[in-house]
């Protein structure tokens, strides 16, 4: 049995659309909701090490049918869990979407945790149709980057742990990113490590029993002072006078609401 902490955070990106005769305006909002977990001990199931996993349950309080995820799952109907998850245990930085294949127009939620269990916010219950994690497939806190086609970590992805002189299908198509681990990454607006630059360090940490998950989440490239769809190459290390992030800080107890356009 694992004793639950009383508080963790669940991040929600709410996508709303407003239409006019002249244009369609899409607004995405990023909100951090608090997930209150019972102080009683639930049977089951938080792990004791840094193994990345997410066990989703169809009921509150870790009840009902359940499934353990360790890999990207673009369609939860393949494991009979589509639109069913209400509570979970897990470790890692997990991303959830209300459409299959991490769709660009989906509503998304995220949970960054280390060996924690809890009920999900009502905004994210019974809505997940696809899920994936951010970070290295080889270790929870390995140095790694994930680049996403859409804001709020939606759409296609380019990821790695080494320098990339070009970004393949995501060339001039990156709108958000996550870095994990303690190394810095420099992002360039030109191919082959040229153009304008920005250096990104992890600036948040989730920790439990001596196990750390360091990360930085960039919902929109404007947070880096870069135009949308401008990143074309990436290098490990800090090679820019413009630096984002510093010593990792705990995210616990923080609430954020901002326009992610």
GROMACS .gro file of C-alpha atoms in nm:
model
  261
    1UNK     CA    1   0.000   0.000   0.000
    2UNK     CA    2   0.115   0.351  -0.065
    3UNK     CA    3   0.016   0.655   0.141
    4UNK     CA    4  -0.112   0.935  -0.075
    5UNK     CA    5   0.005   1.290  -0.050
    6UNK     CA    6  -0.278   1.535  -0.004
    7UNK     CA    7  -0.208   1.746  -0.308
    8UNK     CA    8  -0.075   1.719  -0.659
    9UNK     CA    9  -0.137   1.920  -0.974
   10UNK     CA   10  -0.311   1.846  -1.296
   11UNK     CA   11  -0.264   2.078  -1.590
   12UNK     CA   12  -0.543   2.144  -1.831
   13UNK     CA   13  -0.536   2.316  -2.165
   14UNK     CA   14  -0.883   2.426  -2.261
   15UNK     CA   15  -0.933   2.497  -2.627
   16UNK     CA   16  -1.215   2.734  -2.710
   17UNK     CA   17  -1.311   2.865  -3.050
   18UNK     CA   18  -1.484   3.186  -3.149
   19UNK     CA   19  -1.611   3.229  -3.502
   20UNK     CA   20  -1.697   3.547  -3.691
   21UNK     CA   21  -1.786   3.616  -4.053
   22UNK     CA   22  -1.437   3.749  -4.111
   23UNK     CA   23  -1.222   3.480  -3.946
   24UNK     CA   24  -1.205   3.199  -3.695
   25UNK     CA   25  -1.016   3.286  -3.380
   26UNK     CA   26  -0.878   2.998  -3.177
   27UNK     CA   27  -0.782   3.057  -2.817
   28UNK     CA   28  -0.604   2.805  -2.597
   29UNK     CA   29  -0.593   2.848  -2.222
   30UNK     CA   30  -0.354   2.677  -1.983
   31UNK     CA   31  -0.476   2.613  -1.631
   32UNK     CA   32  -0.322   2.420  -1.344
   33UNK     CA   33  -0.588   2.249  -1.132
   34UNK     CA   34  -0.530   2.093  -0.793
   35UNK     CA   35  -0.617   1.726  -0.752
   36UNK     CA   36  -0.711   1.648  -0.395
   37UNK     CA   37  -0.624   1.293  -0.293
   38UNK     CA   38  -0.757   1.115   0.013
   39UNK     CA   39  -0.520   1.092   0.306
   40UNK     CA   40  -0.617   0.730   0.356
   41UNK     CA   41  -0.397   0.455   0.215
   42UNK     CA   42  -0.516   0.306  -0.111
   43UNK     CA   43  -0.410  -0.042  -0.212
   44UNK     CA   44  -0.205  -0.047  -0.496
   45UNK     CA   45   0.008   0.104  -0.649
   46UNK     CA   46   0.250   0.377  -0.666
   47UNK     CA   47   0.590   0.235  -0.760
   48UNK     CA   48   0.903   0.253  -0.550
   49UNK     CA   49   1.156   0.359  -0.813
   50UNK     CA   50   1.195   0.579  -1.121
   51UNK     CA   51   1.021   0.342  -1.362
   52UNK     CA   52   0.795   0.550  -1.588
   53UNK     CA   53   0.436   0.427  -1.596
   54UNK     CA   54   0.077   0.543  -1.577
   55UNK     CA   55  -0.194   0.313  -1.440
   56UNK     CA   56  -0.534   0.454  -1.529
   57UNK     CA   57  -0.852   0.349  -1.346
   58UNK     CA   58  -1.211   0.376  -1.470
   59UNK     CA   59  -1.338   0.484  -1.126
   60UNK     CA   60  -1.243   0.730  -0.856
   61UNK     CA   61  -1.019   0.613  -0.574
   62UNK     CA   62  -0.828   0.371  -0.801
   63UNK     CA   63  -1.138   0.160  -0.858
   64UNK     CA   64  -1.283  -0.018  -1.157
   65UNK     CA   65  -1.109  -0.161  -1.460
   66UNK     CA   66  -0.755  -0.041  -1.510
   67UNK     CA   67  -0.462  -0.056  -1.748
   68UNK     CA   68  -0.091   0.021  -1.708
   69UNK     CA   69   0.064   0.234  -1.981
   70UNK     CA   70   0.439   0.249  -2.037
   71UNK     CA   71   0.449   0.358  -2.403
   72UNK     CA   72   0.280   0.604  -2.637
   73UNK     CA   73  -0.081   0.500  -2.696
   74UNK     CA   74  -0.242   0.687  -2.989
   75UNK     CA   75  -0.583   0.522  -2.944
   76UNK     CA   76  -0.705   0.407  -2.602
   77UNK     CA   77  -0.991   0.210  -2.756
   78UNK     CA   78  -0.732  -0.057  -2.842
   79UNK     CA   79  -0.706  -0.133  -2.469
   80UNK     CA   80  -1.073  -0.066  -2.391
   81UNK     CA   81  -0.993   0.252  -2.195
   82UNK     CA   82  -1.122   0.526  -2.425
   83UNK     CA   83  -1.296   0.806  -2.230
   84UNK     CA   84  -1.290   0.606  -1.906
   85UNK     CA   85  -1.000   0.719  -1.682
   86UNK     CA   86  -1.098   0.901  -1.359
   87UNK     CA   87  -0.801   0.829  -1.129
   88UNK     CA   88  -0.444   0.712  -1.173
   89UNK     CA   89  -0.106   0.627  -1.028
   90UNK     CA   90   0.215   0.701  -1.207
   91UNK     CA   91   0.561   0.841  -1.258
   92UNK     CA   92   0.666   1.073  -1.539
   93UNK     CA   93   0.547   1.369  -1.742
   94UNK     CA   94   0.231   1.237  -1.909
   95UNK     CA   95   0.024   1.413  -2.174
   96UNK     CA   96  -0.343   1.330  -2.239
   97UNK     CA   97  -0.572   1.424  -2.529
   98UNK     CA   98  -0.946   1.403  -2.589
   99UNK     CA   99  -0.890   1.285  -2.949
  100UNK     CA  100  -0.689   1.000  -3.097
  101UNK     CA  101  -0.338   1.050  -3.234
  102UNK     CA  102  -0.265   1.357  -3.014
  103UNK     CA  103  -0.468   1.569  -3.257
  104UNK     CA  104  -0.386   1.936  -3.315
  105UNK     CA  105  -0.742   2.045  -3.230
  106UNK     CA  106  -0.774   1.834  -2.915
  107UNK     CA  107  -0.825   1.945  -2.557
  108UNK     CA  108  -0.522   1.829  -2.360
  109UNK     CA  109  -0.431   1.763  -1.997
  110UNK     CA  110  -0.100   1.676  -1.837
  111UNK     CA  111   0.023   1.520  -1.514
  112UNK     CA  112   0.385   1.540  -1.396
  113UNK     CA  113   0.444   1.319  -1.095
  114UNK     CA  114   0.681   1.078  -0.921
  115UNK     CA  115   0.522   0.771  -0.762
  116UNK     CA  116   0.192   0.940  -0.687
  117UNK     CA  117  -0.175   0.838  -0.695
  118UNK     CA  118  -0.484   1.056  -0.709
  119UNK     CA  119  -0.823   1.137  -0.853
  120UNK     CA  120  -0.818   1.351  -1.166
  121UNK     CA  121  -0.975   1.692  -1.200
  122UNK     CA  122  -1.330   1.673  -1.331
  123UNK     CA  123  -1.208   1.858  -1.639
  124UNK     CA  124  -0.998   1.557  -1.739
  125UNK     CA  125  -1.211   1.266  -1.621
  126UNK     CA  126  -1.363   1.042  -1.887
  127UNK     CA  127  -1.207   1.235  -2.175
  128UNK     CA  128  -0.874   1.074  -2.265
  129UNK     CA  129  -0.854   0.909  -2.607
  130UNK     CA  130  -0.475   0.914  -2.657
  131UNK     CA  131  -0.173   0.960  -2.432
  132UNK     CA  132   0.206   0.985  -2.445
  133UNK     CA  133   0.492   1.097  -2.223
  134UNK     CA  134   0.755   1.368  -2.251
  135UNK     CA  135   1.118   1.279  -2.186
  136UNK     CA  136   1.364   1.006  -2.268
  137UNK     CA  137   1.247   0.648  -2.327
  138UNK     CA  138   1.569   0.535  -2.157
  139UNK     CA  139   1.543   0.709  -1.818
  140UNK     CA  140   1.302   0.926  -1.623
  141UNK     CA  141   1.534   1.225  -1.578
  142UNK     CA  142   1.770   1.177  -1.871
  143UNK     CA  143   1.856   1.488  -2.071
  144UNK     CA  144   1.601   1.508  -2.353
  145UNK     CA  145   1.386   1.740  -2.562
  146UNK     CA  146   1.042   1.703  -2.721
  147UNK     CA  147   0.928   1.947  -2.991
  148UNK     CA  148   0.559   1.965  -3.084
  149UNK     CA  149   0.374   2.081  -3.392
  150UNK     CA  150   0.094   2.248  -3.196
  151UNK     CA  151   0.076   2.470  -2.892
  152UNK     CA  152   0.026   2.294  -2.558
  153UNK     CA  153   0.216   1.985  -2.679
  154UNK     CA  154  -0.031   1.872  -2.944
  155UNK     CA  155   0.019   1.724  -3.289
  156UNK     CA  156   0.327   1.567  -3.447
  157UNK     CA  157   0.654   1.546  -3.256
  158UNK     CA  158   1.032   1.558  -3.304
  159UNK     CA  159   1.235   1.432  -3.007
  160UNK     CA  160   1.587   1.334  -2.913
  161UNK     CA  161   1.889   1.349  -2.684
  162UNK     CA  162   2.151   1.460  -2.938
  163UNK     CA  163   2.222   1.759  -3.160
  164UNK     CA  164   1.989   1.789  -3.459
  165UNK     CA  165   2.103   2.004  -3.752
  166UNK     CA  166   1.753   1.985  -3.898
  167UNK     CA  167   1.413   1.876  -3.770
  168UNK     CA  168   1.272   1.668  -4.054
  169UNK     CA  169   0.895   1.708  -4.092
  170UNK     CA  170   0.888   1.963  -3.809
  171UNK     CA  171   1.118   2.209  -3.987
  172UNK     CA  172   0.951   2.550  -3.947
  173UNK     CA  173   0.662   2.374  -3.771
  174UNK     CA  174   0.740   2.380  -3.396
  175UNK     CA  175   0.493   2.559  -3.167
  176UNK     CA  176   0.572   2.420  -2.818
  177UNK     CA  177   0.837   2.213  -2.642
  178UNK     CA  178   0.939   2.029  -2.325
  179UNK     CA  179   1.292   1.963  -2.199
  180UNK     CA  180   1.374   1.718  -1.920
  181UNK     CA  181   1.687   1.652  -1.719
  182UNK     CA  182   1.950   1.901  -1.602
  183UNK     CA  183   2.132   1.979  -1.928
  184UNK     CA  184   2.068   2.294  -2.127
  185UNK     CA  185   1.945   2.287  -2.488
  186UNK     CA  186   1.997   2.563  -2.743
  187UNK     CA  187   1.732   2.615  -3.009
  188UNK     CA  188   1.817   2.786  -3.340
  189UNK     CA  189   1.602   2.960  -3.600
  190UNK     CA  190   1.834   2.842  -3.879
  191UNK     CA  191   1.945   2.506  -4.012
  192UNK     CA  192   2.282   2.367  -3.898
  193UNK     CA  193   2.289   2.567  -3.573
  194UNK     CA  194   2.258   2.913  -3.727
  195UNK     CA  195   2.028   3.209  -3.680
  196UNK     CA  196   1.875   3.349  -3.363
  197UNK     CA  197   1.922   3.138  -3.049
  198UNK     CA  198   1.771   3.072  -2.710
  199UNK     CA  199   1.907   2.843  -2.436
  200UNK     CA  200   1.657   2.650  -2.222
  201UNK     CA  201   1.718   2.485  -1.883
  202UNK     CA  202   1.469   2.290  -1.673
  203UNK     CA  203   1.314   2.527  -1.419
  204UNK     CA  204   1.066   2.300  -1.240
  205UNK     CA  205   1.113   1.982  -1.037
  206UNK     CA  206   0.878   1.711  -0.919
  207UNK     CA  207   1.037   1.495  -0.649
  208UNK     CA  208   0.944   1.206  -0.422
  209UNK     CA  209   1.161   0.984  -0.201
  210UNK     CA  210   1.482   1.113  -0.354
  211UNK     CA  211   1.367   1.064  -0.714
  212UNK     CA  212   1.360   1.383  -0.923
  213UNK     CA  213   1.195   1.481  -1.250
  214UNK     CA  214   1.336   1.812  -1.380
  215UNK     CA  215   1.158   1.982  -1.668
  216UNK     CA  216   1.070   2.302  -1.850
  217UNK     CA  217   0.742   2.332  -2.039
  218UNK     CA  218   0.702   2.592  -2.310
  219UNK     CA  219   0.337   2.613  -2.415
  220UNK     CA  220   0.404   2.866  -2.689
  221UNK     CA  221   0.727   2.987  -2.850
  222UNK     CA  222   0.646   3.344  -2.751
  223UNK     CA  223   0.759   3.237  -2.402
  224UNK     CA  224   1.107   3.204  -2.553
  225UNK     CA  225   1.087   3.531  -2.743
  226UNK     CA  226   1.077   3.341  -3.073
  227UNK     CA  227   0.819   3.357  -3.353
  228UNK     CA  228   0.591   3.058  -3.392
  229UNK     CA  229   0.723   2.790  -3.628
  230UNK     CA  230   1.075   2.937  -3.627
  231UNK     CA  231   1.290   2.660  -3.470
  232UNK     CA  232   1.502   2.469  -3.725
  233UNK     CA  233   1.785   2.303  -3.527
  234UNK     CA  234   1.884   2.216  -3.169
  235UNK     CA  235   2.210   2.150  -2.983
  236UNK     CA  236   2.287   2.020  -2.637
  237UNK     CA  237   2.449   2.284  -2.419
  238UNK     CA  238   2.397   2.656  -2.369
  239UNK     CA  239   2.530   2.859  -2.664
  240UNK     CA  240   2.315   3.170  -2.641
  241UNK     CA  241   2.314   3.494  -2.445
  242UNK     CA  242   1.937   3.454  -2.412
  243UNK     CA  243   1.872   3.201  -2.134
  244UNK     CA  244   1.534   3.071  -2.018
  245UNK     CA  245   1.511   2.872  -1.694
  246UNK     CA  246   1.754   2.844  -1.407
  247UNK     CA  247   1.775   2.639  -1.091
  248UNK     CA  248   1.479   2.397  -1.092
  249UNK     CA  249   1.193   2.501  -0.866
  250UNK     CA  250   0.906   2.297  -0.726
  251UNK     CA  251   0.574   2.347  -0.904
  252UNK     CA  252   0.362   2.222  -0.615
  253UNK     CA  253   0.097   2.460  -0.490
  254UNK     CA  254   0.108   2.689  -0.793
  255UNK     CA  255  -0.189   2.782  -1.006
  256UNK     CA  256  -0.147   2.929  -1.354
  257UNK     CA  257  -0.394   3.076  -1.597
  258UNK     CA  258  -0.266   3.229  -1.919
  259UNK     CA  259  -0.341   3.260  -2.286
  260UNK     CA  260  -0.121   3.008  -2.465
  261UNK     CA  261  -0.157   3.158  -2.813
   0.00000   0.00000   0.00000
